[in-house]
CSV table of C-alpha atoms in Angstrom, one decimal:
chain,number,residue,atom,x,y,z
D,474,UNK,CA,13.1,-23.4,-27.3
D,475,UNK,CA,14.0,-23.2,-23.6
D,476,UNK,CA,13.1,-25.3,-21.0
D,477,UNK,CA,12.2,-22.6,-18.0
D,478,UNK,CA,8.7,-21.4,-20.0
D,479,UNK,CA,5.7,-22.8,-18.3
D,480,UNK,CA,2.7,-22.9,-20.1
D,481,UNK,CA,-0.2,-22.2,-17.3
D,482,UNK,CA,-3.8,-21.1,-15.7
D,483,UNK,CA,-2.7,-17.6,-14.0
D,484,UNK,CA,-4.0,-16.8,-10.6
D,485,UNK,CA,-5.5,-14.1,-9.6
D,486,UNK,CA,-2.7,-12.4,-7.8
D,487,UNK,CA,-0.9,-12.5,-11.0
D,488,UNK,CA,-3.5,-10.3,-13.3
D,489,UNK,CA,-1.5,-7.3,-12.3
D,490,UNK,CA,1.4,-8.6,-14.5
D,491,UNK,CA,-1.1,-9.9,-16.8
D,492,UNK,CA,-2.4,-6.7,-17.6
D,493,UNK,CA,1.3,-5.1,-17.5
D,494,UNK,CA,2.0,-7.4,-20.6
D,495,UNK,CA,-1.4,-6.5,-22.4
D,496,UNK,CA,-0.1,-2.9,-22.2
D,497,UNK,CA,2.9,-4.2,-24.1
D,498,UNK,CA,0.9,-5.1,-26.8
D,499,UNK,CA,-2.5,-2.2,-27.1
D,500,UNK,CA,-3.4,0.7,-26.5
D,501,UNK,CA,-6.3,-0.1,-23.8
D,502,UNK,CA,-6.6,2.4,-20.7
D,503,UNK,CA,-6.1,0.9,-17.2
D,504,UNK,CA,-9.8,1.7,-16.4
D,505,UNK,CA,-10.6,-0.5,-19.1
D,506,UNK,CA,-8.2,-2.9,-18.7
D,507,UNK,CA,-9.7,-3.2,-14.9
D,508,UNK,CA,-12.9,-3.6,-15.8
D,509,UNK,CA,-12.4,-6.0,-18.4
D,510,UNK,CA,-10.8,-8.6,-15.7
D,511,UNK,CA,-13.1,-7.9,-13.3
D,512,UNK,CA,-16.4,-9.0,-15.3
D,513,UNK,CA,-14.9,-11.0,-17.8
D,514,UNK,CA,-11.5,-13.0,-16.9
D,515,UNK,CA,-11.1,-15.6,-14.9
D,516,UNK,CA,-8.3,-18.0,-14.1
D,517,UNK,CA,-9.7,-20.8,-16.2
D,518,UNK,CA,-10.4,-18.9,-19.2
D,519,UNK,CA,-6.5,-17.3,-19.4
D,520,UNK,CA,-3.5,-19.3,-20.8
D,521,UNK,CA,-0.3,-17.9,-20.2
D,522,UNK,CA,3.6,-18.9,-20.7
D,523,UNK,CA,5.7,-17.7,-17.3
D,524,UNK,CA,9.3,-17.1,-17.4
D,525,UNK,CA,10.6,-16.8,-13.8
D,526,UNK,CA,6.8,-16.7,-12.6
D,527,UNK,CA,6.1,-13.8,-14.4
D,528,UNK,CA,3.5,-14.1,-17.8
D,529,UNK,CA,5.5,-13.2,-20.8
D,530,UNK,CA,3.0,-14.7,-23.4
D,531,UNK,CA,-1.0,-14.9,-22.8
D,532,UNK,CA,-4.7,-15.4,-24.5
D,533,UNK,CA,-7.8,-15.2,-23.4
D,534,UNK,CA,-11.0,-17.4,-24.1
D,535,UNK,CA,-14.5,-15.7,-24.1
D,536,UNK,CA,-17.2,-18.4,-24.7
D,537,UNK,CA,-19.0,-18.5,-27.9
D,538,UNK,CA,-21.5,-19.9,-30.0
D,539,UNK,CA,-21.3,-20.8,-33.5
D,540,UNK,CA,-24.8,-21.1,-35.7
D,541,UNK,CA,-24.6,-23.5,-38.6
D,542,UNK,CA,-27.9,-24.5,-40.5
D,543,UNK,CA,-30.0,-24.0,-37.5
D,544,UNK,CA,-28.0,-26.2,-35.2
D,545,UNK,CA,-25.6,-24.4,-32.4
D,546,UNK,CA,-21.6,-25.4,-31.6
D,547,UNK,CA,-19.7,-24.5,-28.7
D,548,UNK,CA,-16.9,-22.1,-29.4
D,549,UNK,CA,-14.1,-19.8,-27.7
D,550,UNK,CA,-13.5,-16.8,-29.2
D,551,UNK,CA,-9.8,-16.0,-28.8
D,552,UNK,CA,-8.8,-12.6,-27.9
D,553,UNK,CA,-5.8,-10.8,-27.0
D,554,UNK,CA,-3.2,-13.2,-27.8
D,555,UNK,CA,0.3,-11.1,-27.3
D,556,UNK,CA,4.2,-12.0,-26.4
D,557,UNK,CA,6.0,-9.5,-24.5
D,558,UNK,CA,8.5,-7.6,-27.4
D,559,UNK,CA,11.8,-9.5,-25.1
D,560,UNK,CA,10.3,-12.7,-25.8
D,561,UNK,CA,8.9,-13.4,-29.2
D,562,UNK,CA,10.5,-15.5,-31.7
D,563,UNK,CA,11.1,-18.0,-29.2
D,564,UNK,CA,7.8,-20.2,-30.3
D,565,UNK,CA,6.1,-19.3,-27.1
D,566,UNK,CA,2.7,-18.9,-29.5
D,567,UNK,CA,2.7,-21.9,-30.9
D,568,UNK,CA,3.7,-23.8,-27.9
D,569,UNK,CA,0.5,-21.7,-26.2
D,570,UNK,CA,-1.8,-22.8,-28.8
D,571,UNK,CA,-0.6,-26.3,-28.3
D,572,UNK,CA,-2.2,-26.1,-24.9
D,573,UNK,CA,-5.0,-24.5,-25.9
D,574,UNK,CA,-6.4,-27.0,-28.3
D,575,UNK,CA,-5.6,-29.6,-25.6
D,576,UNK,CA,-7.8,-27.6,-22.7
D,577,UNK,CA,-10.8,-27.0,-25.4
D,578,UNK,CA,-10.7,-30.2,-26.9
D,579,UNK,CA,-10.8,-31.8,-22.8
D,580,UNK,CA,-13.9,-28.5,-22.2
D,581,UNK,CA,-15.6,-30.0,-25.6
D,582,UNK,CA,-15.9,-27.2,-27.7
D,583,UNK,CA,-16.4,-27.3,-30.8
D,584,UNK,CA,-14.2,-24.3,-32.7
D,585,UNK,CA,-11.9,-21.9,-32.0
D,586,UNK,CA,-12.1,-18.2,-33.7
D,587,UNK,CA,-10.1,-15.4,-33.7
D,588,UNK,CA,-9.6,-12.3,-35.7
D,589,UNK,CA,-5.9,-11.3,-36.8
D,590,UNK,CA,-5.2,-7.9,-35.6
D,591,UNK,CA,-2.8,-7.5,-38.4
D,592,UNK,CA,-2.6,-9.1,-42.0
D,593,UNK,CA,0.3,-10.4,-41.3
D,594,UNK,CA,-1.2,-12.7,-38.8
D,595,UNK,CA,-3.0,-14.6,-41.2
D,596,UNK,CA,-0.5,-16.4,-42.6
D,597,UNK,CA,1.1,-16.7,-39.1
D,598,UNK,CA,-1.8,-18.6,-37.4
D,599,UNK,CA,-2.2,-20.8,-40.3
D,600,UNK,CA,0.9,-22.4,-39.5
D,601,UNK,CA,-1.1,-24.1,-36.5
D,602,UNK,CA,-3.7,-25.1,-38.2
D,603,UNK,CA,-6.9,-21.5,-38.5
D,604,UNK,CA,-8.3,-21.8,-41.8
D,605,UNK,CA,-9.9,-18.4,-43.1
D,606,UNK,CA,-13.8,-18.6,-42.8
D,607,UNK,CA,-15.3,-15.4,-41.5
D,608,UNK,CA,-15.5,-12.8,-43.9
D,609,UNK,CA,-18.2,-9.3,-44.6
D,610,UNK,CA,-18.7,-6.9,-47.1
D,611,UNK,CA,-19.4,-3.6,-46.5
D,612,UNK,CA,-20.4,0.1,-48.3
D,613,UNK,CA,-20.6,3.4,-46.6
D,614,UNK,CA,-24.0,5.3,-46.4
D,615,UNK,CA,-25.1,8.6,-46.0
D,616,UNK,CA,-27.7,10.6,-44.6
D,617,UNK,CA,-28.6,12.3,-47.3
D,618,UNK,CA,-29.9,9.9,-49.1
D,619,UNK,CA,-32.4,8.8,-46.1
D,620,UNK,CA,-35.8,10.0,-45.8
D,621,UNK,CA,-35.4,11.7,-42.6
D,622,UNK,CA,-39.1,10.8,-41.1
D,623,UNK,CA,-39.4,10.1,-37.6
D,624,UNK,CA,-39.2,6.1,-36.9
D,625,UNK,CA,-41.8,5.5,-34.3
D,626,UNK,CA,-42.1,2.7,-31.7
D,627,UNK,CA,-38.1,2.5,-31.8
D,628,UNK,CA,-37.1,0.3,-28.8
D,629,UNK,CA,-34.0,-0.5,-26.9
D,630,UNK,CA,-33.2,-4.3,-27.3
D,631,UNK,CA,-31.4,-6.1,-24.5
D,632,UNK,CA,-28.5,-8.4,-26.1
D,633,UNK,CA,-30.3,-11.2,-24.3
D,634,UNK,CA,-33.2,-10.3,-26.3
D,635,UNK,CA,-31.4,-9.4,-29.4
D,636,UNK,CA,-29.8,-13.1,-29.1
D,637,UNK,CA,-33.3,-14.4,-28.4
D,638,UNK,CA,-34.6,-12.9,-32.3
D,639,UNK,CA,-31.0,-14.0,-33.7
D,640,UNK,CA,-31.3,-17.9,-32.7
D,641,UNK,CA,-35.3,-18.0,-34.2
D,642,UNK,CA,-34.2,-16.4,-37.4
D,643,UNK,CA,-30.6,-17.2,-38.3
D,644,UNK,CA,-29.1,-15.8,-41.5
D,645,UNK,CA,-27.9,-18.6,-44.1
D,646,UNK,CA,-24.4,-18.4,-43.1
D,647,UNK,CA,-22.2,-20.1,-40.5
D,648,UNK,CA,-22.6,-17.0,-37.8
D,649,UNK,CA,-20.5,-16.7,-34.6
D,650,UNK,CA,-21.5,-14.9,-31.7
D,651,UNK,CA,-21.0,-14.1,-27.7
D,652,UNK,CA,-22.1,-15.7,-25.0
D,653,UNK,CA,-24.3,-12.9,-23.2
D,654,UNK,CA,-21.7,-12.6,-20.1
D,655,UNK,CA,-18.9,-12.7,-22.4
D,656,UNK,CA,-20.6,-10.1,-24.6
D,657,UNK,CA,-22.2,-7.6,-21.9
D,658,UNK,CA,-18.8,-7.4,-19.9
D,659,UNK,CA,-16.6,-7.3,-23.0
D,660,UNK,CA,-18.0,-5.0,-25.1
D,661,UNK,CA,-18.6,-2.6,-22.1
D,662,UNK,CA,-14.7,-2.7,-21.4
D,663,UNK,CA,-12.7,-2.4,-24.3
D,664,UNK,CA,-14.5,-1.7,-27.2
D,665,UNK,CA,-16.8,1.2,-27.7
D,666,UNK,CA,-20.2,2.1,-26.9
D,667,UNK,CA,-22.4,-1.0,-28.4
D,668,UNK,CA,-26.3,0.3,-29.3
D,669,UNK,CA,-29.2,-2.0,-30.2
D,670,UNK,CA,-32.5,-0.6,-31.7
D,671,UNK,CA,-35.5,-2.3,-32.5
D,672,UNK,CA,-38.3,-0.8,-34.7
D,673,UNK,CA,-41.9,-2.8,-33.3
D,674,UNK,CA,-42.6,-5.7,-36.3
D,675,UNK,CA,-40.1,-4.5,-38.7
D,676,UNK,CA,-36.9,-6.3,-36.9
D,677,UNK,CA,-33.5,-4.5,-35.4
D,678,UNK,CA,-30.1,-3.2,-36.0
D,679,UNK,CA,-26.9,-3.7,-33.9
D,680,UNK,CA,-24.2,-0.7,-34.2
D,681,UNK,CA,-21.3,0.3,-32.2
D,682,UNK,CA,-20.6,4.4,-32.4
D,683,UNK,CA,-17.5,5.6,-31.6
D,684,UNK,CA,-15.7,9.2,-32.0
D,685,UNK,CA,-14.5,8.3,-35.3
D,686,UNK,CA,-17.7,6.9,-37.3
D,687,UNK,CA,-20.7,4.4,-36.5
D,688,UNK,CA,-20.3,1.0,-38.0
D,689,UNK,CA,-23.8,-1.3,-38.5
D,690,UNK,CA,-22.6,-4.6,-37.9
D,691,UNK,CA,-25.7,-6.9,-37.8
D,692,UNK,CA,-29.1,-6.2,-38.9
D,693,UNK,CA,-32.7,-8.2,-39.6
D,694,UNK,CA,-36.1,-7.1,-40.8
D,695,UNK,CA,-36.9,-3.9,-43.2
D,696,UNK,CA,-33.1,-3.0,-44.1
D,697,UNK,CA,-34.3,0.4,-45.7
D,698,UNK,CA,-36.5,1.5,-42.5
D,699,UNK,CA,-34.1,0.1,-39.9
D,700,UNK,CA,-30.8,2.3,-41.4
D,701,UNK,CA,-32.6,5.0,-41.5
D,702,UNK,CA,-34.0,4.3,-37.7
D,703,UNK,CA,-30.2,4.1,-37.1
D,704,UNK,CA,-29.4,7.9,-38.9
D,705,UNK,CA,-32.9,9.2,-36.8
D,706,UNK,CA,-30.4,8.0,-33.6
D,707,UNK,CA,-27.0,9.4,-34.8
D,708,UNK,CA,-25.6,13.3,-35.7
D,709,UNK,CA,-23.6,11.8,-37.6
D,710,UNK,CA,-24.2,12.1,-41.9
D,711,UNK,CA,-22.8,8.9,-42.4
D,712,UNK,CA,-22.4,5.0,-41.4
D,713,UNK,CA,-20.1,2.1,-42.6
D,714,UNK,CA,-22.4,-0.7,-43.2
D,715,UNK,CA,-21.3,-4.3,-42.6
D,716,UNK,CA,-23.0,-7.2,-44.0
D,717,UNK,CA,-22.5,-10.6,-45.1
D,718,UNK,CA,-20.0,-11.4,-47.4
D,719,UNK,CA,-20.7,-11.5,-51.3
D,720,UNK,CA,-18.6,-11.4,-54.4
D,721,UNK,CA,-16.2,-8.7,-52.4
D,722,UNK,CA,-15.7,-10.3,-49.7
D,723,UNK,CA,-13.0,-9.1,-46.9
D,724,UNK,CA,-11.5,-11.8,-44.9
D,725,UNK,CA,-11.3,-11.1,-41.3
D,726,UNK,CA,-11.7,-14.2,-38.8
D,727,UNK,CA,-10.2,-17.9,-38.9
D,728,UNK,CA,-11.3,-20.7,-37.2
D,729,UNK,CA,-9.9,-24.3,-36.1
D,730,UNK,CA,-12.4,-27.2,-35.5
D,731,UNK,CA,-11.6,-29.0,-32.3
D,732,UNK,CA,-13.9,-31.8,-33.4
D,733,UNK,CA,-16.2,-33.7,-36.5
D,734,UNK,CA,-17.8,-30.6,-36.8
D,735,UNK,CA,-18.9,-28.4,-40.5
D,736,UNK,CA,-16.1,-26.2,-42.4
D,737,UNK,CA,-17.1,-22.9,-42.1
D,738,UNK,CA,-17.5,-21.0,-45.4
D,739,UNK,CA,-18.0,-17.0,-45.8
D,740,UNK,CA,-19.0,-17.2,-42.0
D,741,UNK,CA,-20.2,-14.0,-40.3
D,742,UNK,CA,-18.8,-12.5,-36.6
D,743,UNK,CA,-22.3,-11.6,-36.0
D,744,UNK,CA,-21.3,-9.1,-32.9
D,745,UNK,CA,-19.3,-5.9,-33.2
D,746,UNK,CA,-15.9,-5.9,-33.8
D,747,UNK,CA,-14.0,-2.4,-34.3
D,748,UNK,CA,-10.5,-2.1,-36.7
């Protein structure tokens, strides 16, 4: 591999370029692209490879947290990880990673996560060391089949609040989620509109609705009532349902422990995450 790549903290003058090489890699608008590194980047929480003192290889790290039997583990969730099309196969990835464990392991966090974007990717990031360990199920459901009552004493539920309810009842699986700055900037940036309902004593529902179709991607209390609290909030006549894995399982986040921490085993990305 050549010499002249630096592995490096950007500055802030360089997000410009930084974004410019995002836009290589997906499809995000500009307004959301600015937003998103307004609230949520920061120098310290960007790794990047420069050729010539331009980025041509990047990630990003939003802090996480990672529930195992009750007990909570520090965690980056990496995002964005892309290689400008005049630069890849040149090992630039690896040699990125590299760095990252380094930084994390010095920061003392516990895991790294990340969801391949492709399948292809799975096999890719095994090379340095992810292990599959996050993994849903999920059915679709339709309106029909709903008594279509009125759902009273439906709330709005801060994800502070939502976060709150999570941590006091955890599921029985290893469950990742988002810091709340890392979640209220992100998911208002590039992702799509992120709803949270709570029905008074029966528990609440977290769903992201987009154009396309709305897709329940954590939910705790009365399952029956609260899907049909979600229809009472939607035009649309049907939802994709995610849920913790069972004997159908579909892979879709990998993890790499930084320290003598748990395996994690049909693990759950308890926030929303959109294909």
């Amino acid at each position: 591999m050549e010499k002249s790549f630096e592995i490096r903290f950007p500055f802030e003058c360089e997000y410009e370029n930084l974004k410019e090489l995002w836009q290589t890699a997906f499809d995000d608008s500009k307004e959301s692209l600015d937003y998103f590194f307004k609230k949520t980047v920061s120098p310290v929480r960007v790794l990047a490879a420069f050729k010539d003192n331009k980025p041509v290889s990047a990630l990003y790290m939003l802090e996480s947290e990672i529930l195992i039997n009750k007990k909570t583990y520090s965690a980056y969730y990496i995002y964005a990880v892309c290689t400008h099309p005049d630069f890849r196969g040149k090992g630039l990835m690896k040699r990125l990673f590299g760095e990252l464990f380094k930084v994390a392991k010095g920061r003392n966090i516990d895991y790294l996560f990340l969801v391949p974007e492709e399948e292809y990717l799975f096999k890719l990031y095994e090379k340095i060391g992810f292990k599959n360990g996050f993994s849903y199920s999920q059915k679709t459901l339709f309106k029909r089949d709903f008594i279509n009552d009125e759902i009273k004493n439906i709330q709005k539920l801060s994800y502070r609040d939502y976060r709150k309810i999570l941590f006091e009842n955890p599921v029985n699986v290893p469950l990742a989620v988002l810091k709340e700055t890392s979640f209220n900037s992100f998911f208002n940036s590039v992702s799509g509109e992120v709803k949270t309902i709570f029905v008074e004593n029966k528990g609440y529902a977290l769903y992201e609705e987009t154009e396309k179709q709305l897709t329940v991607f954590e939910l705790f209390g009365n399952e029956n009532l609260l899907l049909n609290a979600v229809f009472n909030n939607t035009p649309k006549e049907e939802i994709i349902y995610r849920q913790v894995a069972n004997e159908n399982a579909i892979p879709y986040g990998m993890f790499y422990k930084l320290n003598d921490v748990p395996e994690i085993r049909n693990g759950f990305f308890g926030i929303p995450y959109s294909n």
